[in-house]
Amino acid sequence: MRKLANIILGIIIALLVVWELPWLYNNYAVSFLHGDEIGGQPFTLYSGLADDFIQNTDGGQGRRGISGRDYTVEEADSLLPFFWTTQLVNAGRLPDTIRGYAVTPQLIRQTNINYHHRAYDSHSNRPNCGLWLLLESLPKRVNLEDPDDAFRFTEDGIEFVNMNTGKVKPKKSKLFTDALVKKGFAFPIHELDGNPDTRKEYDEGYLLIDNNRRMYHLKMTAGQPFVKKIDRVDETVVPKFIFVTEFRSRCLRGLMTDENNVLYVITPDYEVKPLGNDIHYDPTQSNMMIMGNMLDWTLRITTEEAEEFYAVSALDYSLLKTFIAPYRSNPYLPGLHFTETLDRWVKPRFN
Amino acid sequence: MFYKEWIKTRWALLLILIVTCGYVGYELLNFLRAIGAMGGAHIWIAMIMKDEPMFVRHLQFIPLMAGVALACVQFFPEMYHKCLKLTLHLPCSHLRMMFEMLGFGLASLLVCFGLNYLILWLGMRPSLAPELYGKMLLVALPWYLAGLAAYLLSAWIILEGSWARRIFNLVVMFLCLKVFYLSSFPGAYVPFLPCLIVFVLACILLPWISIDRFKKGIE
C-alpha cells in the first residue's frame, strides 16, 4: 500500500511539474526573452482607394502599407475615409463622393459593419444551458423588449416556457413547432445562432440548421412564427455553423460555414454566396473579425499558424486582396494545460 | 473508531454544518429576494445571458475551508497529544484504522455537502427551469470536490511528522487545489469531473505516506 501511495504522489508531482513549469516559463520568461518576436500584426485595414492593406506602425504614430509604401497619418486618413470619418469631418476633408458613390457621415455610420466571432463563442467550445430567448421582432414600442418566455429545442419540437411560472406554454409551443414542421424542419436541431440582446436596433431571431443540415430562419413577428427555409448554394454544400449578423445596414442575414469550413454569406433575399474566393474559416479553431463599409470589407482570421487578412467587395463578395502573416517560430514551451483561449472547457490537454 | 471520531469532532461538525448551510441559506435568500424584487423573468434572462455563477458565488471557498477545518479538528489532537502513537499500538490493522478515520471525515463532509446541495436544489427548483438550477449546481460541484480533496490533503499534511516535508506537502496541496478553481464558467468542468473524482479518491492513500513515516519515527 505504501508503494501505491508513493506512486500516486509521484504521478501527482509529475503532473504538477509539467503543468506549472511551462506555465511559469511561458508567462514570464517568454516575454522577457522573445519580447519583440511574439505578438500579432498591428491594426490592419484594407483601403479600396489605395488597393493596399494599411497598418498602424510606431505605436499608432505612423502608417505603412503591406505593399511597402509609407503613408503619413493624414494620407492614411484620406485613404480610409470610412474608418476615419469623424477625423475627416473635423478637418473638413470628407469628400462628397468616394469611388463614385455619394457619401455623408450619416450614410457611412449607417453602412459600416463590425463583426467579431471568437472560437469560444462556438457552441461546441462552451457549455450551453439549452434555453434561448426569442424576441418579438415587431414590438409595439420602438425599442425591443425582453420576452416573458424562454424556449428549448426538444427531440421533436420547440418548447416555450413561461419564465414567471416555469410552466410550458403548450399553445405557443405547438404553433412554432407546427410552423417549423410545415416548412420541412427536421428535429432535433443541429445548430442555431441568435442574439437576444434588446439594445440592438432590430431583431432577426435565429438562424437554424436542422437534423438534415438544411438552413432555416426563425423569428417571431406580432406573436406569430416566421419561418423561412434557406436554400443551399448547391447540394454538395453541407452547412455546419451559422451566424446571425444583424448589421445596422441590414446588408446581410448572416454568415455560414460548411463541412469544409468554407465561409458563405446569407444575403437579405436568402441567397447563399461564397465570401471571397474560397475563404476558409473554422469557427471552433480560429477567431474572425470583419470591419467593413459600403464598398469593401476587411476580414481578419486568426488561426494558430497565421493571421490572415482578406479584402472582399461588399457589392459582389468577390476577393480583392489577401495578406497572410504567418507567426514566427513558436517560443512557447509545451506542457499540460487545463484551459485554452479557444474554448471555455476545463480539461487536461498537452500542447 | 467511529465513536472516537464522533466524540472528537461532533461540535466542529455541528459548526461546519451551521456555517455551510448558513452560507447556502444566505445565497438562497439573495436569490429569492432578487426574484421578489425583479420578477422571475428578469432572473431567468440574466441567468441565460450571463455566464456567471450567479447566486452561488459566495460558496466558492466554503467547502474548502470546511474540509481543512475538519481535518485540523480531527488530526491535530492526534499529533499534538500523541494519540496517533497510541492508536497505532492498538491490535488492529493500521491501514484499516486510517481508512476508518478518513472514512468518517469523508462521510461527515459528504452528508454536510449533500445537505447543502439539497437546500440549494429545493430552494431553486420551484422558480427555475432544470437547465438553470442545473447550471448553478454544476458550477458549485468542483468547489465541493475541492472541499473533499482539501480534507484529505490536509490530513496528509497534519499527520506528517517532519516540518520540511509538511511545507513541501503544503505546496503540493495548494497547486492541486488550484485545479478546482481555474474557471467559474457554468458547466466548464463537466468533461473534467470524472478526473477530479478519481483524483479525490486517489488522495485517500496520501495520508498513509505520512502515517508510514510517523511509524518509522521520521520527524
XYZ file of C-alpha atoms in Angstrom:
570
model
C 0.000 0.000 0.000
C 2.892 2.344 0.816
C 4.296 1.717 -2.649
C 0.955 2.512 -4.295
C 0.617 5.695 -2.225
C 4.114 6.783 -3.268
C 3.339 6.034 -6.932
C 0.198 8.209 -6.701
C 2.183 11.014 -5.080
C 4.848 10.677 -7.782
C 2.219 10.930 -10.537
C 0.637 13.987 -8.880
C 4.013 15.724 -8.540
C 4.973 14.870 -12.146
C 1.664 16.314 -13.424
C 2.130 19.459 -11.323
C 5.648 19.918 -12.722
C 4.582 19.566 -16.391
C 1.720 21.962 -15.668
C 3.391 24.682 -13.608
C 6.929 24.891 -15.053
C 5.874 25.515 -18.703
C 3.247 27.949 -17.366
C 5.879 29.920 -15.454
C 8.223 29.904 -18.472
C 5.513 30.851 -20.981
C 4.062 33.619 -18.826
C 7.206 35.263 -17.546
C 10.329 34.089 -19.396
C 8.966 34.185 -22.979
C 8.044 37.864 -22.954
C 11.455 38.662 -21.404
C 13.474 36.522 -23.847
C 11.389 36.956 -27.016
C 9.598 40.234 -26.303
C 9.695 41.639 -29.841
C 9.173 38.370 -31.668
C 5.787 37.493 -30.253
C 2.573 39.384 -30.750
C 0.340 39.601 -33.781
C 0.008 42.064 -36.602
C -0.787 45.696 -35.785
C -4.211 47.119 -36.611
C -4.698 46.491 -40.325
C -7.434 47.711 -42.647
C -7.922 47.450 -46.394
C -8.064 50.669 -48.336
C -10.037 50.357 -51.566
C -8.643 53.717 -52.700
C -5.003 52.567 -52.417
C -5.737 48.860 -53.037
C -3.463 48.176 -50.082
C -3.708 46.903 -46.512
C -2.680 49.815 -44.296
C -1.160 49.068 -40.893
C -0.508 51.218 -37.852
C 3.192 51.434 -37.025
C 5.287 53.059 -34.279
C 2.581 52.503 -31.670
C -0.086 54.129 -33.839
C 2.020 57.166 -34.793
C 2.781 56.002 -38.352
C 1.074 54.153 -41.213
C 2.553 51.648 -43.613
C 1.039 49.652 -46.444
C 1.857 45.973 -46.852
C 2.978 46.956 -50.358
C 5.946 48.595 -48.577
C 4.807 52.155 -49.062
C 4.842 54.508 -46.060
C 1.931 56.908 -45.590
C 1.576 59.966 -43.409
C -1.244 59.786 -40.884
C -3.197 62.359 -42.911
C -2.750 60.367 -46.121
C -3.934 57.218 -44.379
C -6.984 59.073 -43.015
C -7.915 60.057 -46.568
C -7.292 56.526 -47.847
C -9.534 55.037 -45.153
C -12.375 57.588 -45.209
C -14.992 55.102 -43.988
C -12.977 54.400 -40.840
C -11.549 57.855 -40.044
C -14.816 59.645 -40.920
C -15.041 61.769 -37.766
C -11.395 62.837 -38.179
C -12.030 63.841 -41.814
C -15.262 65.672 -40.932
C -13.439 67.617 -38.200
C -10.704 68.540 -40.652
C -13.291 69.384 -43.349
C -11.722 66.799 -45.635
C -14.516 64.251 -46.033
C -15.235 64.062 -49.782
C -18.778 64.166 -51.188
C -18.192 61.042 -53.205
C -15.919 58.062 -52.703
C -15.151 55.915 -55.754
C -18.212 57.363 -57.457
C -20.626 56.827 -54.551
C -22.188 59.838 -52.819
C -21.470 59.694 -49.084
C -22.449 61.558 -45.948
C -21.244 60.918 -42.387
C -24.711 59.545 -41.558
C -24.653 57.148 -44.530
C -21.164 55.965 -43.596
C -22.195 55.316 -39.995
C -25.292 53.500 -41.236
C -23.422 51.234 -43.628
C -20.238 50.490 -41.674
C -20.186 46.972 -40.262
C -18.278 45.431 -37.399
C -18.496 41.752 -36.523
C -16.487 39.508 -34.218
C -16.669 35.787 -33.730
C -14.359 34.102 -31.264
C -13.717 30.384 -31.213
C -15.023 30.152 -27.658
C -18.388 31.510 -28.857
C -18.954 28.292 -30.849
C -21.481 26.051 -29.147
C -19.147 23.045 -29.197
C -16.476 25.077 -27.413
C -18.561 26.087 -24.435
C -21.224 24.694 -22.140
C -24.763 25.708 -23.045
C -27.714 25.567 -20.727
C -30.063 24.790 -23.650
C -32.510 27.644 -23.044
C -32.823 30.516 -25.512
C -34.774 33.753 -25.753
C -36.839 34.776 -28.760
C -37.637 38.484 -29.018
C -40.662 39.994 -30.687
C -39.311 41.339 -33.997
C -42.200 43.775 -34.433
C -42.582 45.313 -30.957
C -45.426 47.736 -30.329
C -42.971 50.283 -28.943
C -39.830 51.476 -30.748
C -37.426 49.513 -28.562
C -37.107 45.758 -28.448
C -38.468 44.238 -25.258
C -37.468 41.262 -23.151
C -39.771 38.264 -23.686
C -41.702 36.620 -20.853
C -40.805 33.133 -22.043
C -37.717 31.139 -22.964
C -37.553 28.226 -25.376
C -35.723 24.953 -25.673
C -35.428 22.538 -28.582
C -36.542 19.003 -27.757
C -36.119 15.823 -29.796
C -39.315 16.510 -31.717
C -40.234 20.166 -31.308
C -39.713 23.552 -29.775
C -40.981 24.245 -26.275
C -41.709 27.670 -24.791
C -41.585 28.010 -21.012
C -43.216 30.862 -19.101
C -40.390 32.445 -17.112
C -42.669 33.674 -14.328
C -44.409 30.390 -13.643
C -41.908 27.879 -15.031
C -44.722 26.138 -16.941
C -44.619 25.111 -20.591
C -46.816 27.156 -22.949
C -48.474 24.351 -24.941
C -50.284 26.571 -27.483
C -47.253 28.653 -28.414
C -45.012 25.569 -28.446
C -47.394 23.829 -30.865
C -47.760 26.933 -33.019
C -43.993 27.272 -33.519
C -43.361 23.518 -33.842
C -46.085 23.250 -36.498
C -44.692 26.263 -38.371
C -41.236 24.673 -38.479
C -42.538 21.207 -39.432
C -44.694 22.734 -42.153
C -41.538 24.133 -43.773
C -39.857 20.719 -43.580
C -37.719 21.290 -40.480
C -36.259 18.006 -39.171
C -35.811 17.781 -35.399
C -33.607 17.601 -33.380
C -31.730 20.762 -34.182
C -28.107 20.639 -35.326
C -27.018 24.250 -34.780
C -28.550 27.670 -34.095
C -27.447 31.213 -33.583
C -29.228 34.341 -32.452
C -28.655 37.437 -30.387
C -31.469 38.137 -27.915
C -29.966 41.432 -26.722
C -32.620 44.157 -26.616
C -30.105 47.018 -27.051
C -29.735 46.370 -30.792
C -31.669 48.198 -33.480
C -33.733 45.300 -34.846
C -34.166 41.603 -34.306
C -33.628 38.821 -36.817
C -34.484 35.978 -34.451
C -32.493 32.804 -35.054
C -30.774 31.096 -37.946
C -31.114 27.326 -37.589
C -29.574 24.209 -39.119
C -31.841 21.185 -38.785
C -31.010 17.499 -38.470
C -30.934 17.145 -42.280
C -28.465 20.052 -42.450
C -30.989 22.427 -44.022
C -30.942 26.078 -43.027
C -33.943 27.984 -41.688
C -34.680 31.453 -40.430
C -36.990 31.666 -37.412
C -38.319 34.820 -35.811
C -41.455 35.998 -34.066
C -43.449 38.759 -35.716
C -46.575 40.042 -33.952
C -46.613 36.905 -31.817
C -46.675 34.619 -34.863
C -43.844 32.403 -36.096
C -41.982 33.477 -39.212
C -40.130 30.544 -40.737
C -38.171 30.725 -43.968
C -36.257 27.858 -45.485
C -32.880 28.922 -46.898
C -31.841 27.000 -49.993
C -28.349 25.596 -50.126
C -25.947 27.065 -52.644
C -25.836 23.526 -54.057
C -26.453 20.047 -52.650
C -22.758 19.367 -52.067
C -22.510 22.261 -49.617
C -23.448 20.928 -46.194
C -23.922 23.709 -43.605
C -22.111 23.231 -40.311
C -22.137 26.551 -38.435
C -24.399 29.548 -38.884
C -24.205 33.080 -37.508
C -26.702 35.936 -37.238
C -25.074 39.285 -38.051
C -27.839 41.923 -37.601
C -25.784 44.733 -39.125
C -27.327 48.187 -38.906
C -27.374 48.420 -42.696
C -29.245 45.073 -42.980
C -26.840 44.148 -45.768
C -26.725 40.512 -44.630
C -28.927 37.960 -42.897
C -25.936 36.095 -41.610
C -22.865 34.015 -42.283
C -22.458 30.281 -42.679
C -19.607 27.785 -42.869
C -19.854 24.335 -44.408
C -18.278 20.971 -43.593
C -15.083 22.083 -45.373
C -15.008 25.344 -43.365
C -15.708 27.452 -46.469
C -17.272 30.770 -45.496
C -20.551 31.950 -47.073
C -22.827 34.955 -46.687
C -26.615 34.767 -46.490
C -27.944 37.795 -48.348
C -31.097 39.731 -47.387
C -33.066 37.776 -50.025
C -31.789 34.471 -48.571
C -29.247 33.711 -51.283
C -26.173 31.832 -50.066
C -22.969 33.036 -51.718
C -19.320 32.150 -51.041
C -17.471 35.035 -49.415
C -14.300 35.888 -51.315
C -12.675 33.170 -53.292
C -12.844 30.107 -51.076
C -12.056 31.768 -47.735
C -11.719 29.068 -45.084
C -12.753 29.682 -41.507
C -13.066 27.066 -38.788
C -15.222 28.732 -36.107
C -14.072 26.252 -33.463
C -10.344 26.842 -34.002
C -9.974 30.465 -35.137
C -11.252 33.929 -34.389
C -12.739 36.179 -37.043
C -13.198 39.927 -37.224
C -14.964 41.743 -40.047
C -14.718 45.516 -40.372
C -16.362 46.877 -43.433
C -18.095 49.677 -45.217
C -20.493 50.053 -48.124
C -17.753 49.187 -50.663
C -15.361 46.679 -49.116
C -14.795 44.580 -46.016
C -11.595 43.584 -44.229
C -11.685 40.099 -42.717
C -9.072 39.114 -40.174
C -8.977 35.392 -39.404
C -6.622 34.457 -36.589
C -5.574 30.812 -36.676
C -2.884 29.006 -34.694
C -0.461 29.327 -37.620
C -1.087 32.765 -39.066
C -3.077 35.956 -39.190
C -4.977 36.052 -42.468
C -6.332 39.280 -43.890
C -8.824 39.255 -46.758
C -10.313 42.233 -48.543
C -13.652 41.426 -50.168
C -16.063 43.513 -52.165
C -19.213 44.459 -50.260
C -21.036 44.648 -53.602
C -20.482 41.149 -55.011
C -18.466 39.418 -52.203
C -15.521 38.801 -54.549
C -11.983 38.630 -53.199
C -9.995 41.840 -53.701
C -6.725 41.205 -51.904
C -5.119 38.747 -49.499
C -2.389 39.188 -46.922
C -1.286 36.235 -44.813
C 1.186 36.871 -41.989
C 2.495 33.584 -40.553
C 3.588 33.619 -36.944
C 7.292 33.387 -36.297
C 8.683 30.261 -34.660
C 6.747 29.366 -31.566
C 8.848 30.188 -28.467
C 6.353 28.600 -26.063
C 7.261 25.505 -24.062
C 4.767 22.641 -24.436
C 3.173 21.434 -21.242
C 0.000 20.366 -19.514
C -2.831 22.890 -19.699
C -6.315 22.817 -18.297
C -7.731 25.895 -20.024
C -7.392 27.300 -23.568
C -8.163 30.641 -25.147
C -10.132 28.835 -27.875
C -12.736 27.242 -25.628
C -14.340 27.501 -22.220
C -13.804 23.910 -21.096
C -11.550 22.928 -18.245
C -9.908 19.642 -19.160
C -6.364 18.303 -19.415
C -4.539 18.797 -22.729
C -0.890 18.586 -23.600
C 0.340 21.172 -26.108
C -13.152 4.104 15.917
C -16.211 5.890 14.501
C -17.426 6.685 18.028
C -13.992 8.059 18.970
C -14.004 10.289 15.890
C -17.563 11.392 16.599
C -16.705 12.388 20.202
C -13.679 14.309 18.921
C -15.359 16.185 16.112
C -19.073 16.489 16.911
C -19.022 20.174 17.898
C -16.796 21.071 14.988
C -19.072 19.145 12.646
C -22.090 20.992 14.005
C -20.306 24.299 13.448
C -19.294 23.270 9.895
C -22.878 22.237 9.180
C -24.264 25.524 10.524
C -21.726 27.651 8.611
C -22.061 25.846 5.252
C -25.859 25.656 5.441
C -25.894 29.272 6.626
C -23.989 30.368 3.543
C -26.272 28.328 1.300
C -29.260 29.898 3.054
C -27.760 33.362 2.537
C -27.351 32.681 -1.201
C -30.910 31.382 -1.398
C -32.243 34.449 0.412
C -30.421 36.656 -2.103
C -31.941 34.595 -4.918
C -35.484 34.773 -3.521
C -35.136 38.489 -2.800
C -33.998 39.085 -6.396
C -36.966 37.081 -7.706
C -39.327 39.077 -5.464
C -37.848 42.434 -6.429
C -37.365 41.941 -10.167
C -39.602 39.047 -11.088
C -38.777 35.541 -12.240
C -38.454 36.501 -15.907
C -35.710 39.023 -15.192
C -33.678 36.434 -13.255
C -34.167 33.817 -15.987
C -32.955 36.253 -18.645
C -29.909 37.229 -16.563
C -29.056 33.571 -15.987
C -29.473 32.657 -19.670
C -27.495 35.631 -20.956
C -24.688 35.764 -18.379
C -22.112 33.053 -17.952
C -21.541 33.706 -14.298
C -22.022 31.650 -11.128
C -24.972 33.771 -10.027
C -26.401 33.091 -6.556
C -23.718 30.564 -5.587
C -20.558 32.627 -5.965
C -20.108 33.239 -2.207
C -19.917 29.483 -1.668
C -16.677 29.222 -3.657
C -14.228 28.656 -0.791
C -16.678 27.494 1.895
C -16.388 23.713 1.175
C -12.594 24.065 1.004
C -12.488 25.765 4.414
C -14.868 23.144 5.795
C -12.559 20.344 4.603
C -9.429 21.973 6.063
C -11.222 22.753 9.356
C -12.470 19.192 9.792
C -9.016 17.759 9.073
C -7.490 20.128 11.650
C -10.037 19.215 14.329
C -9.705 15.507 13.608
C -5.937 15.129 13.239
C -4.249 17.947 15.194
C -5.156 16.329 18.546
C -3.802 13.023 17.215
C -0.414 14.635 16.631
C -0.397 17.165 19.482
C -1.459 14.776 22.247
C 0.472 11.900 20.630
C -2.834 9.989 20.361
C -1.760 8.644 16.988
C 1.060 6.753 18.689
C -1.489 5.097 20.999
C -3.869 4.417 18.139
C -1.105 2.714 16.195
C -0.407 0.456 19.167
C -3.943 -0.971 19.080
C -4.105 -4.561 17.848
C -5.797 -3.625 14.567
C -4.633 -3.109 11.026
C -3.105 0.368 10.811
C -4.357 0.775 7.284
C -7.878 -0.095 8.304
C -7.769 2.388 11.179
C -6.573 5.110 8.843
C -9.320 4.341 6.350
C -11.890 4.378 9.152
C -10.717 7.773 10.382
C -10.676 9.229 6.871
C -13.934 7.447 6.009
C -15.603 9.088 8.996
C -14.382 12.521 7.919
C -15.342 11.999 4.289
C -18.783 10.642 5.197
C -19.384 13.621 7.513
C -18.378 16.070 4.792
C -20.483 14.250 2.205
C -23.546 14.467 4.487
C -22.880 18.155 5.080
C -22.258 18.941 1.394
C -25.195 16.761 0.332
C -27.424 18.771 2.652
C -26.081 21.989 1.111
C -26.961 20.688 -2.350
C -30.393 19.548 -1.205
C -31.170 23.000 0.227
C -29.963 24.691 -2.976
C -31.968 22.327 -5.158
C -35.152 22.654 -3.075
C -34.788 26.437 -2.956
C -34.181 26.985 -6.671
C -36.359 24.242 -8.146
C -39.750 25.987 -7.781
C -38.576 29.184 -9.511
C -36.167 27.964 -12.194
C -36.077 25.583 -15.140
C -33.941 22.440 -14.646
C -31.408 23.866 -17.138
C -30.884 26.933 -14.954
C -30.669 25.405 -11.494
C -28.593 22.590 -13.034
C -26.209 25.285 -14.264
C -25.783 26.643 -10.721
C -25.398 23.212 -9.128
C -22.767 22.286 -11.745
C -20.774 25.458 -11.033
C -20.562 24.542 -7.347
C -19.623 20.881 -7.893
C -15.826 21.403 -8.371
C -15.813 23.600 -5.249
C -17.389 20.806 -3.198
C -14.948 18.279 -4.655
C -12.193 20.710 -3.652
C -13.588 20.520 -0.112
C -13.162 16.735 -0.079
C -9.680 16.961 -1.607
C -8.716 19.687 0.891
C -9.767 17.427 3.767
C -7.624 14.506 2.549
C -4.620 16.654 1.652
C -4.817 18.497 4.988
C -4.861 15.143 6.784
C -1.771 14.177 4.767
C -0.004 17.379 5.888
C -1.057 17.271 9.544
C -0.126 13.606 10.010
C 3.333 14.288 8.587
C 5.971 14.488 11.324
C 8.690 16.486 9.554
C 8.199 20.245 9.119
C 10.236 20.420 5.930
C 8.073 17.725 4.373
C 4.948 19.472 5.671
C 5.909 22.624 3.787
C 6.544 20.602 0.631
C 3.153 18.882 1.072
C 1.521 22.278 1.579
C 2.881 23.494 -1.783
C 1.597 20.330 -3.490
C -1.794 20.807 -1.817
C -2.009 24.437 -2.924
C -1.237 23.536 -6.546
C -3.628 20.575 -6.523
C -6.480 22.696 -5.167
C -5.755 25.397 -7.776
C -7.019 22.942 -10.399
C -10.515 23.122 -8.865
C -10.665 26.914 -9.236
C -9.455 27.530 -12.794
C -12.824 28.674 -14.117
C -16.173 29.710 -12.723
C -17.853 29.446 -16.138
C -21.025 27.389 -15.522
C -20.519 23.824 -16.728
C -16.865 24.325 -17.737
C -15.726 21.408 -15.563
C -18.238 18.869 -16.916
C -15.728 16.895 -19.083
C -13.146 17.054 -16.291
C -15.361 15.973 -13.374
C -14.566 12.218 -13.670
C -10.828 13.036 -13.467
C -11.402 15.227 -10.406
C -13.388 12.458 -8.710
C -10.581 9.968 -9.446
C -8.086 12.484 -8.050
C -10.095 12.847 -4.827
C -10.304 9.054 -4.493
C -6.546 8.737 -5.087
C -5.874 11.310 -2.349
C -7.273 8.853 0.229
C -3.976 6.988 0.064
C -1.706 10.009 0.638
C -2.141 10.175 4.461
C -0.792 6.633 4.532
C 2.603 8.007 3.454
C 2.620 10.335 6.488
C 1.490 7.569 8.861
C 4.134 5.231 7.472
C 6.818 7.871 8.031
C 5.416 8.554 11.511
C 5.685 4.833 12.324
C 9.327 4.958 11.264
C 9.832 7.861 13.643
C 10.710 10.457 10.986
C 10.216 13.939 12.439
